Amino acid sequence: MQNYSGFMGGLYAVAEWIMRFSIVNFLWIIINLPILLLTIMMVFAPSTVELVALSVPLIILLPLLFYPSTIAVYASARDWTMGKDTSSLLRTYWIYMKESYKKSVWAGILLTLIWIIWTIDFFYLKDQHSLFGIIMIIIGLALLVFTINYFCLSVHYFMTNKELFKNAFLITIGNPLHFFAVLLISASILYMSFRLWFLFPFFTVSVISFMTFFSFYRFTLKIEKKAQEFKNR
């Protein structure tokens, strides 16, 4: 890596971060292209029958493509947060996806089932009473944070999926500051991506992953510090 100082150093650092975000984000887009196309087709589906028909391959592809590829993005984001230098973003991303593929597929199956249950309950209950709809939205936001916490834990600690799900749940309900930080980060970046659609292919997923992992990492450092202080008493 070349060393620069002053203005050139700052320019080089910005260019390096843009390259990191864009390459990893674009890799994620390529892998998830079938899922994205199915999602777009579902949005414009003219009937419920076609919507249900399109949801079947989507449900199958989510554990096989979405979760392994997203965990690989978070693993890359962990490297950036920890200051780890990687010689090849493409090679490193592929290694992370390959190494965790089996484990992430099984986790993806369970997470997909949970999200399916939430989706069915949401569309059913929101028509029963507006209060139920609000409650399901709150549950959905908590489920989103839980899923992101699972991603962060899976790339930062060596645990079984059972332990990862348990700890992701405890972090989700146990730290309101981190909870709202994850929501704010995700919502802000997604809002900007909807307004400036050209950001999505290059930055959206990778930036969300980096910023939410950074929040998670700061949270874990505080927990580890408190645990060490308690141990030294």
mmCIF file of C-alpha atoms in Angstrom:
data_model
loop_
_atom_site.group_PDB
_atom_site.id
_atom_site.type_symbol
_atom_site.label_atom_id
_atom_site.label_comp_id
_atom_site.label_asym_id
_atom_site.label_seq_id
_atom_site.Cartn_x
_atom_site.Cartn_y
_atom_site.Cartn_z
ATOM 1 C CA MET A 1 0.000 0.000 0.000
ATOM 2 C CA GLN A 2 1.324 3.424 -0.912
ATOM 3 C CA ASN A 3 1.703 6.074 1.774
ATOM 4 C CA TYR A 4 0.523 9.617 1.142
ATOM 5 C CA SER A 5 0.211 12.636 3.407
ATOM 6 C CA GLY A 6 -1.799 15.810 3.397
ATOM 7 C CA PHE A 7 -4.392 16.350 0.700
ATOM 8 C CA MET A 8 -3.194 13.411 -1.411
ATOM 9 C CA GLY A 9 -3.378 11.149 1.621
ATOM 10 C CA GLY A 10 -6.968 12.162 2.301
ATOM 11 C CA LEU A 11 -7.897 11.754 -1.360
ATOM 12 C CA TYR A 12 -6.309 8.313 -1.485
ATOM 13 C CA ALA A 13 -8.153 7.224 1.684
ATOM 14 C CA VAL A 14 -11.516 8.380 0.276
ATOM 15 C CA ALA A 15 -10.852 6.584 -3.020
ATOM 16 C CA GLU A 16 -9.897 3.414 -1.147
ATOM 17 C CA TRP A 17 -13.108 3.423 0.907
ATOM 18 C CA ILE A 18 -15.228 4.088 -2.185
ATOM 19 C CA MET A 19 -13.534 1.153 -3.902
ATOM 20 C CA ARG A 20 -14.141 -1.120 -0.919
ATOM 21 C CA PHE A 21 -17.811 -0.272 -0.624
ATOM 22 C CA SER A 22 -18.536 -0.371 -4.340
ATOM 23 C CA ILE A 23 -16.730 -3.636 -5.169
ATOM 24 C CA VAL A 24 -18.198 -5.626 -2.287
ATOM 25 C CA ASN A 25 -21.645 -4.123 -2.828
ATOM 26 C CA PHE A 26 -21.507 -4.958 -6.542
ATOM 27 C CA LEU A 27 -20.491 -8.549 -5.775
ATOM 28 C CA TRP A 28 -23.504 -8.821 -3.471
ATOM 29 C CA ILE A 29 -25.764 -7.444 -6.221
ATOM 30 C CA ILE A 30 -24.494 -9.981 -8.759
ATOM 31 C CA ILE A 31 -25.029 -12.933 -6.417
ATOM 32 C CA ASN A 32 -28.509 -11.748 -5.405
ATOM 33 C CA LEU A 33 -29.634 -10.724 -8.894
ATOM 34 C CA PRO A 34 -32.232 -13.556 -9.142
ATOM 35 C CA ILE A 35 -33.707 -12.489 -5.779
ATOM 36 C CA LEU A 36 -33.820 -8.828 -6.794
ATOM 37 C CA LEU A 37 -35.525 -9.667 -10.110
ATOM 38 C CA LEU A 38 -38.094 -11.852 -8.350
ATOM 39 C CA THR A 39 -38.759 -9.074 -5.832
ATOM 40 C CA ILE A 40 -39.349 -6.538 -8.623
ATOM 41 C CA MET A 41 -41.680 -8.978 -10.409
ATOM 42 C CA MET A 42 -43.620 -9.489 -7.159
ATOM 43 C CA VAL A 43 -44.061 -5.739 -6.721
ATOM 44 C CA PHE A 44 -45.673 -5.516 -10.147
ATOM 45 C CA ALA A 45 -47.517 -8.864 -9.993
ATOM 46 C CA PRO A 46 -51.056 -8.332 -11.332
ATOM 47 C CA SER A 47 -52.704 -11.003 -9.169
ATOM 48 C CA THR A 48 -52.372 -12.812 -5.859
ATOM 49 C CA VAL A 49 -51.849 -16.116 -7.664
ATOM 50 C CA GLU A 50 -48.786 -14.788 -9.486
ATOM 51 C CA LEU A 51 -47.539 -13.190 -6.268
ATOM 52 C CA VAL A 52 -47.676 -16.532 -4.450
ATOM 53 C CA ALA A 53 -46.099 -18.342 -7.415
ATOM 54 C CA LEU A 54 -43.163 -15.910 -7.453
ATOM 55 C CA SER A 55 -42.715 -16.168 -3.682
ATOM 56 C CA VAL A 56 -41.874 -19.887 -3.892
ATOM 57 C CA PRO A 57 -38.527 -19.534 -5.744
ATOM 58 C CA LEU A 58 -37.807 -16.421 -3.674
ATOM 59 C CA ILE A 59 -38.162 -18.382 -0.433
ATOM 60 C CA ILE A 60 -35.869 -21.096 -1.810
ATOM 61 C CA LEU A 61 -33.194 -18.649 -2.965
ATOM 62 C CA LEU A 62 -33.038 -16.547 0.211
ATOM 63 C CA PRO A 63 -31.159 -19.142 2.326
ATOM 64 C CA LEU A 64 -29.008 -20.200 -0.640
ATOM 65 C CA LEU A 65 -27.934 -16.754 -1.838
ATOM 66 C CA PHE A 66 -29.041 -13.830 0.320
ATOM 67 C CA TYR A 67 -27.851 -14.927 3.759
ATOM 68 C CA PRO A 68 -24.440 -16.382 2.749
ATOM 69 C CA SER A 69 -23.648 -13.367 0.550
ATOM 70 C CA THR A 70 -24.753 -10.875 3.221
ATOM 71 C CA ILE A 71 -22.672 -12.580 5.902
ATOM 72 C CA ALA A 72 -19.685 -12.309 3.527
ATOM 73 C CA VAL A 73 -20.349 -8.552 3.292
ATOM 74 C CA TYR A 74 -20.372 -8.311 7.085
ATOM 75 C CA ALA A 75 -17.150 -10.321 7.287
ATOM 76 C CA SER A 76 -15.559 -7.818 4.903
ATOM 77 C CA ALA A 77 -16.964 -4.939 6.972
ATOM 78 C CA ARG A 78 -15.380 -6.501 10.060
ATOM 79 C CA ASP A 79 -11.994 -6.472 8.343
ATOM 80 C CA TRP A 80 -12.390 -2.770 7.567
ATOM 81 C CA THR A 81 -13.476 -1.971 11.114
ATOM 82 C CA MET A 82 -10.576 -3.923 12.615
ATOM 83 C CA GLY A 83 -8.097 -2.291 10.240
ATOM 84 C CA LYS A 84 -7.203 -5.568 8.535
ATOM 85 C CA ASP A 85 -5.563 -5.090 5.157
ATOM 86 C CA THR A 86 -6.837 -7.410 2.392
ATOM 87 C CA SER A 87 -4.936 -7.862 -0.848
ATOM 88 C CA SER A 88 -7.960 -8.778 -2.953
ATOM 89 C CA LEU A 89 -11.521 -7.766 -2.123
ATOM 90 C CA LEU A 90 -12.967 -10.247 -4.627
ATOM 91 C CA ARG A 91 -10.917 -13.182 -3.361
ATOM 92 C CA THR A 92 -11.500 -12.331 0.300
ATOM 93 C CA TYR A 93 -15.248 -11.964 -0.217
ATOM 94 C CA TRP A 94 -15.438 -15.331 -1.980
ATOM 95 C CA ILE A 95 -13.423 -17.024 0.786
ATOM 96 C CA TYR A 96 -15.726 -15.649 3.489
ATOM 97 C CA MET A 97 -18.818 -16.772 1.597
ATOM 98 C CA LYS A 98 -17.382 -20.226 0.943
ATOM 99 C CA GLU A 99 -16.152 -20.806 4.517
ATOM 100 C CA SER A 100 -19.461 -19.908 6.176
ATOM 101 C CA TYR A 101 -21.803 -21.165 3.439
ATOM 102 C CA LYS A 102 -23.182 -24.300 5.079
ATOM 103 C CA LYS A 103 -23.677 -22.639 8.458
ATOM 104 C CA SER A 104 -25.270 -19.534 6.940
ATOM 105 C CA VAL A 105 -27.646 -21.613 4.797
ATOM 106 C CA TRP A 106 -29.019 -23.375 7.864
ATOM 107 C CA ALA A 107 -29.361 -20.065 9.681
ATOM 108 C CA GLY A 108 -30.945 -18.590 6.549
ATOM 109 C CA ILE A 109 -33.568 -21.333 6.475
ATOM 110 C CA LEU A 110 -34.619 -20.557 10.049
ATOM 111 C CA LEU A 111 -34.536 -16.780 9.532
ATOM 112 C CA THR A 112 -36.550 -17.114 6.322
ATOM 113 C CA LEU A 113 -39.194 -19.152 8.150
ATOM 114 C CA ILE A 114 -39.358 -16.523 10.905
ATOM 115 C CA TRP A 115 -39.769 -13.738 8.331
ATOM 116 C CA ILE A 116 -42.464 -15.739 6.488
ATOM 117 C CA ILE A 117 -44.434 -16.144 9.725
ATOM 118 C CA TRP A 118 -44.091 -12.423 10.422
ATOM 119 C CA THR A 119 -45.203 -11.493 6.893
ATOM 120 C CA ILE A 120 -48.292 -13.714 7.017
ATOM 121 C CA ASP A 121 -49.237 -12.440 10.477
ATOM 122 C CA PHE A 122 -48.661 -8.822 9.437
ATOM 123 C CA PHE A 123 -50.940 -8.931 6.384
ATOM 124 C CA TYR A 124 -53.594 -10.849 8.289
ATOM 125 C CA LEU A 125 -53.592 -8.854 11.538
ATOM 126 C CA LYS A 126 -53.308 -5.372 10.018
ATOM 127 C CA ASP A 127 -56.710 -5.908 8.401
ATOM 128 C CA GLN A 128 -58.222 -6.923 11.733
ATOM 129 C CA HIS A 129 -57.302 -3.768 13.643
ATOM 130 C CA SER A 130 -54.909 -0.857 13.113
ATOM 131 C CA LEU A 131 -53.361 -1.492 16.547
ATOM 132 C CA PHE A 132 -52.365 -5.003 15.485
ATOM 133 C CA GLY A 133 -50.711 -3.529 12.422
ATOM 134 C CA ILE A 134 -48.647 -1.151 14.566
ATOM 135 C CA ILE A 135 -47.624 -3.988 16.884
ATOM 136 C CA MET A 136 -46.526 -6.115 13.926
ATOM 137 C CA ILE A 137 -44.480 -3.230 12.525
ATOM 138 C CA ILE A 138 -42.686 -2.902 15.876
ATOM 139 C CA ILE A 139 -42.055 -6.662 15.892
ATOM 140 C CA GLY A 140 -40.787 -6.417 12.314
ATOM 141 C CA LEU A 141 -38.301 -3.679 13.241
ATOM 142 C CA ALA A 142 -37.078 -5.758 16.179
ATOM 143 C CA LEU A 143 -36.721 -8.744 13.849
ATOM 144 C CA LEU A 144 -34.671 -6.620 11.445
ATOM 145 C CA VAL A 145 -32.287 -5.596 14.244
ATOM 146 C CA PHE A 146 -32.146 -9.218 15.440
ATOM 147 C CA THR A 147 -31.172 -10.373 11.935
ATOM 148 C CA ILE A 148 -28.455 -7.719 11.660
ATOM 149 C CA ASN A 149 -27.134 -8.640 15.106
ATOM 150 C CA TYR A 150 -26.964 -12.262 13.971
ATOM 151 C CA PHE A 151 -24.869 -11.198 10.973
ATOM 152 C CA CYS A 152 -22.518 -9.221 13.220
ATOM 153 C CA LEU A 153 -22.138 -12.004 15.766
ATOM 154 C CA SER A 154 -21.590 -14.674 13.124
ATOM 155 C CA VAL A 155 -18.561 -12.898 11.652
ATOM 156 C CA HIS A 156 -17.063 -11.753 14.965
ATOM 157 C CA TYR A 157 -17.372 -14.805 17.213
ATOM 158 C CA PHE A 158 -16.989 -18.559 16.797
ATOM 159 C CA MET A 159 -20.344 -19.874 18.003
ATOM 160 C CA THR A 160 -22.910 -22.453 17.022
ATOM 161 C CA ASN A 161 -26.051 -21.184 15.320
ATOM 162 C CA LYS A 162 -27.977 -21.864 18.534
ATOM 163 C CA GLU A 163 -25.586 -19.653 20.495
ATOM 164 C CA LEU A 164 -25.649 -16.987 17.775
ATOM 165 C CA PHE A 165 -29.455 -16.805 17.795
ATOM 166 C CA LYS A 166 -29.549 -16.680 21.585
ATOM 167 C CA ASN A 167 -26.978 -13.881 21.825
ATOM 168 C CA ALA A 168 -28.517 -11.946 18.931
ATOM 169 C CA PHE A 169 -31.822 -11.998 20.819
ATOM 170 C CA LEU A 170 -30.198 -10.834 24.064
ATOM 171 C CA ILE A 171 -28.366 -7.975 22.327
ATOM 172 C CA THR A 172 -31.532 -6.933 20.497
ATOM 173 C CA ILE A 173 -33.626 -6.613 23.643
ATOM 174 C CA GLY A 174 -30.808 -5.698 26.023
ATOM 175 C CA ASN A 175 -29.337 -2.528 24.543
ATOM 176 C CA PRO A 176 -31.819 0.157 23.420
ATOM 177 C CA LEU A 177 -29.036 2.515 22.277
ATOM 178 C CA HIS A 178 -27.573 -0.042 19.873
ATOM 179 C CA PHE A 179 -31.103 -1.073 18.819
ATOM 180 C CA PHE A 180 -32.053 2.430 17.731
ATOM 181 C CA ALA A 181 -28.611 3.066 16.238
ATOM 182 C CA VAL A 182 -29.064 0.077 13.926
ATOM 183 C CA LEU A 183 -32.568 1.205 12.968
ATOM 184 C CA LEU A 184 -31.463 4.788 12.331
ATOM 185 C CA ILE A 185 -28.474 3.729 10.238
ATOM 186 C CA SER A 186 -30.474 1.255 8.160
ATOM 187 C CA ALA A 187 -33.462 3.565 7.669
ATOM 188 C CA SER A 188 -31.313 6.575 6.735
ATOM 189 C CA ILE A 189 -29.260 4.720 4.138
ATOM 190 C CA LEU A 190 -32.299 2.968 2.659
ATOM 191 C CA TYR A 191 -34.162 6.288 2.439
ATOM 192 C CA MET A 192 -31.241 7.883 0.633
ATOM 193 C CA SER A 193 -31.033 4.892 -1.704
ATOM 194 C CA PHE A 194 -34.708 5.200 -2.607
ATOM 195 C CA ARG A 195 -34.256 8.898 -3.294
ATOM 196 C CA LEU A 196 -30.940 8.442 -5.105
ATOM 197 C CA TRP A 197 -31.453 5.038 -6.706
ATOM 198 C CA PHE A 198 -27.969 4.921 -8.274
ATOM 199 C CA LEU A 199 -26.484 4.470 -4.776
ATOM 200 C CA PHE A 200 -27.974 0.978 -4.381
ATOM 201 C CA PRO A 201 -25.709 -0.931 -6.825
ATOM 202 C CA PHE A 202 -22.562 0.567 -5.320
ATOM 203 C CA PHE A 203 -23.027 1.455 -1.658
ATOM 204 C CA THR A 204 -26.292 0.567 0.094
ATOM 205 C CA VAL A 205 -25.656 -2.946 1.432
ATOM 206 C CA SER A 206 -21.936 -2.520 2.082
ATOM 207 C CA VAL A 207 -22.372 0.824 3.878
ATOM 208 C CA ILE A 208 -25.232 -0.491 6.037
ATOM 209 C CA SER A 209 -23.113 -3.548 6.894
ATOM 210 C CA PHE A 210 -20.069 -1.461 7.791
ATOM 211 C CA MET A 211 -21.928 1.089 9.905
ATOM 212 C CA THR A 212 -24.099 -1.441 11.756
ATOM 213 C CA PHE A 213 -21.085 -3.658 12.437
ATOM 214 C CA PHE A 214 -19.176 -0.613 13.685
ATOM 215 C CA SER A 215 -22.037 0.106 16.118
ATOM 216 C CA PHE A 216 -22.051 -3.551 17.172
ATOM 217 C CA TYR A 217 -18.272 -3.555 17.633
ATOM 218 C CA ARG A 218 -18.355 -0.476 19.874
ATOM 219 C CA PHE A 219 -21.107 -2.141 21.909
ATOM 220 C CA THR A 220 -19.088 -5.357 22.344
ATOM 221 C CA LEU A 221 -15.979 -3.413 23.391
ATOM 222 C CA LYS A 222 -17.963 -1.740 26.174
ATOM 223 C CA ILE A 223 -19.354 -5.098 27.313
ATOM 224 C CA GLU A 224 -15.908 -6.724 27.277
ATOM 225 C CA LYS A 225 -14.444 -3.768 29.201
ATOM 226 C CA LYS A 226 -17.131 -4.010 31.883
ATOM 227 C CA ALA A 227 -16.632 -7.772 32.111
ATOM 228 C CA GLN A 228 -12.870 -7.306 32.556
ATOM 229 C CA GLU A 229 -13.388 -4.650 35.231
ATOM 230 C CA PHE A 230 -15.783 -6.943 37.089
ATOM 231 C CA LYS A 231 -13.284 -9.808 36.825
ATOM 232 C CA ASN A 232 -10.481 -7.658 38.250
ATOM 233 C CA ARG A 233 -12.444 -6.655 41.359
#
